[in-house]
Amino acid sequence: EIKTDYVYKAVKLLIEKNLLTENSTIVIETDIEKNVEDDLEKLNVEEFDKKKYGRVNLLFYRLKNWVFI
């Protein structure tokens, strides 16, 4: 199992460049679910859904601290 930080770096860049809004959804495809979840805990995002298709996981994230109606 190889751990990379591509997802962390990409999401961090989206946040730093203010490219996300309260309506943004970040969709991550990975077969190493736990590493991604652990890395993204350090950022201002929260997981709100998860789907599994075979060995592939789709993780759905959004910015924290937004009011959703």
PDB file of C-alpha atoms in Angstrom:
ATOM      1  CA  GLU A   1       0.000   0.000   0.000  1.00  0.00           C
ATOM      2  CA  ILE A   2       1.550   3.268  -1.145  1.00  0.00           C
ATOM      3  CA  LYS A   3       0.477   6.425   0.637  1.00  0.00           C
ATOM      4  CA  THR A   4       0.443   9.620  -1.382  1.00  0.00           C
ATOM      5  CA  ASP A   5      -0.684  13.094  -0.412  1.00  0.00           C
ATOM      6  CA  TYR A   6      -2.136  14.143  -3.781  1.00  0.00           C
ATOM      7  CA  VAL A   7      -5.661  14.447  -2.404  1.00  0.00           C
ATOM      8  CA  TYR A   8      -4.547  16.482   0.604  1.00  0.00           C
ATOM      9  CA  LYS A   9      -2.505  18.848  -1.566  1.00  0.00           C
ATOM     10  CA  ALA A  10      -5.319  19.275  -4.106  1.00  0.00           C
ATOM     11  CA  VAL A  11      -8.013  20.003  -1.510  1.00  0.00           C
ATOM     12  CA  LYS A  12      -5.689  22.327   0.411  1.00  0.00           C
ATOM     13  CA  LEU A  13      -5.023  24.264  -2.795  1.00  0.00           C
ATOM     14  CA  LEU A  14      -8.760  24.534  -3.532  1.00  0.00           C
ATOM     15  CA  ILE A  15      -9.264  26.023  -0.061  1.00  0.00           C
ATOM     16  CA  GLU A  16      -6.256  28.376  -0.205  1.00  0.00           C
ATOM     17  CA  LYS A  17      -7.289  29.738  -3.622  1.00  0.00           C
ATOM     18  CA  ASN A  18     -10.889  30.263  -2.425  1.00  0.00           C
ATOM     19  CA  LEU A  19     -12.229  28.065  -5.215  1.00  0.00           C
ATOM     20  CA  LEU A  20     -14.893  26.434  -3.025  1.00  0.00           C
ATOM     21  CA  THR A  21     -18.268  27.826  -2.014  1.00  0.00           C
ATOM     22  CA  GLU A  22     -20.968  26.611   0.349  1.00  0.00           C
ATOM     23  CA  ASN A  23     -22.440  24.690  -2.623  1.00  0.00           C
ATOM     24  CA  SER A  24     -19.203  22.976  -3.635  1.00  0.00           C
ATOM     25  CA  THR A  25     -18.857  19.214  -3.448  1.00  0.00           C
ATOM     26  CA  ILE A  26     -15.438  17.595  -3.523  1.00  0.00           C
ATOM     27  CA  VAL A  27     -15.620  14.055  -4.919  1.00  0.00           C
ATOM     28  CA  ILE A  28     -12.636  11.808  -4.329  1.00  0.00           C
ATOM     29  CA  GLU A  29     -12.143   8.397  -5.910  1.00  0.00           C
ATOM     30  CA  THR A  30      -9.741   6.147  -4.017  1.00  0.00           C
ATOM     31  CA  ASP A  31      -9.037   2.561  -3.104  1.00  0.00           C
ATOM     32  CA  ILE A  32      -7.183   3.679   0.036  1.00  0.00           C
ATOM     33  CA  GLU A  33     -10.085   5.214   1.935  1.00  0.00           C
ATOM     34  CA  LYS A  34      -8.570   5.467   5.425  1.00  0.00           C
ATOM     35  CA  ASN A  35      -5.464   7.413   4.347  1.00  0.00           C
ATOM     36  CA  VAL A  36      -7.582  10.029   2.569  1.00  0.00           C
ATOM     37  CA  GLU A  37      -9.944  10.416   5.513  1.00  0.00           C
ATOM     38  CA  ASP A  38      -7.038  10.782   7.944  1.00  0.00           C
ATOM     39  CA  ASP A  39      -5.332  13.409   5.767  1.00  0.00           C
ATOM     40  CA  LEU A  40      -8.474  15.470   5.183  1.00  0.00           C
ATOM     41  CA  GLU A  41      -9.275  15.632   8.916  1.00  0.00           C
ATOM     42  CA  LYS A  42      -6.504  18.262   9.043  1.00  0.00           C
ATOM     43  CA  LEU A  43      -8.398  20.564   6.648  1.00  0.00           C
ATOM     44  CA  ASN A  44     -11.609  22.558   6.962  1.00  0.00           C
ATOM     45  CA  VAL A  45     -13.726  19.946   5.154  1.00  0.00           C
ATOM     46  CA  GLU A  46     -16.182  17.290   6.285  1.00  0.00           C
ATOM     47  CA  GLU A  47     -17.244  14.026   4.723  1.00  0.00           C
ATOM     48  CA  PHE A  48     -20.985  13.906   4.106  1.00  0.00           C
ATOM     49  CA  ASP A  49     -21.369  10.776   1.997  1.00  0.00           C
ATOM     50  CA  LYS A  50     -19.483   7.667   0.949  1.00  0.00           C
ATOM     51  CA  LYS A  51     -20.140   5.032  -1.741  1.00  0.00           C
ATOM     52  CA  LYS A  52     -18.278   1.808  -2.419  1.00  0.00           C
ATOM     53  CA  TYR A  53     -18.110   0.187  -5.841  1.00  0.00           C
ATOM     54  CA  GLY A  54     -15.991  -2.955  -5.741  1.00  0.00           C
ATOM     55  CA  ARG A  55     -12.620  -1.899  -4.339  1.00  0.00           C
ATOM     56  CA  VAL A  56     -13.136   1.763  -5.259  1.00  0.00           C
ATOM     57  CA  ASN A  57     -14.520   4.292  -2.786  1.00  0.00           C
ATOM     58  CA  LEU A  58     -16.161   7.586  -3.680  1.00  0.00           C
ATOM     59  CA  LEU A  59     -15.862  10.080  -0.833  1.00  0.00           C
ATOM     60  CA  PHE A  60     -17.942  13.262  -0.829  1.00  0.00           C
ATOM     61  CA  TYR A  61     -16.694  16.296   1.080  1.00  0.00           C
ATOM     62  CA  ARG A  62     -17.771  19.891   1.609  1.00  0.00           C
ATOM     63  CA  LEU A  63     -16.433  22.856   3.520  1.00  0.00           C
ATOM     64  CA  LYS A  64     -17.134  22.922   7.260  1.00  0.00           C
ATOM     65  CA  ASN A  65     -18.843  25.824   8.995  1.00  0.00           C
ATOM     66  CA  TRP A  66     -21.451  26.540   6.317  1.00  0.00           C
ATOM     67  CA  VAL A  67     -25.149  26.638   7.063  1.00  0.00           C
ATOM     68  CA  PHE A  68     -26.984  24.181   4.789  1.00  0.00           C
ATOM     69  CA  ILE A  69     -30.703  24.631   4.234  1.00  0.00           C
TER      70      ILE A  69
END
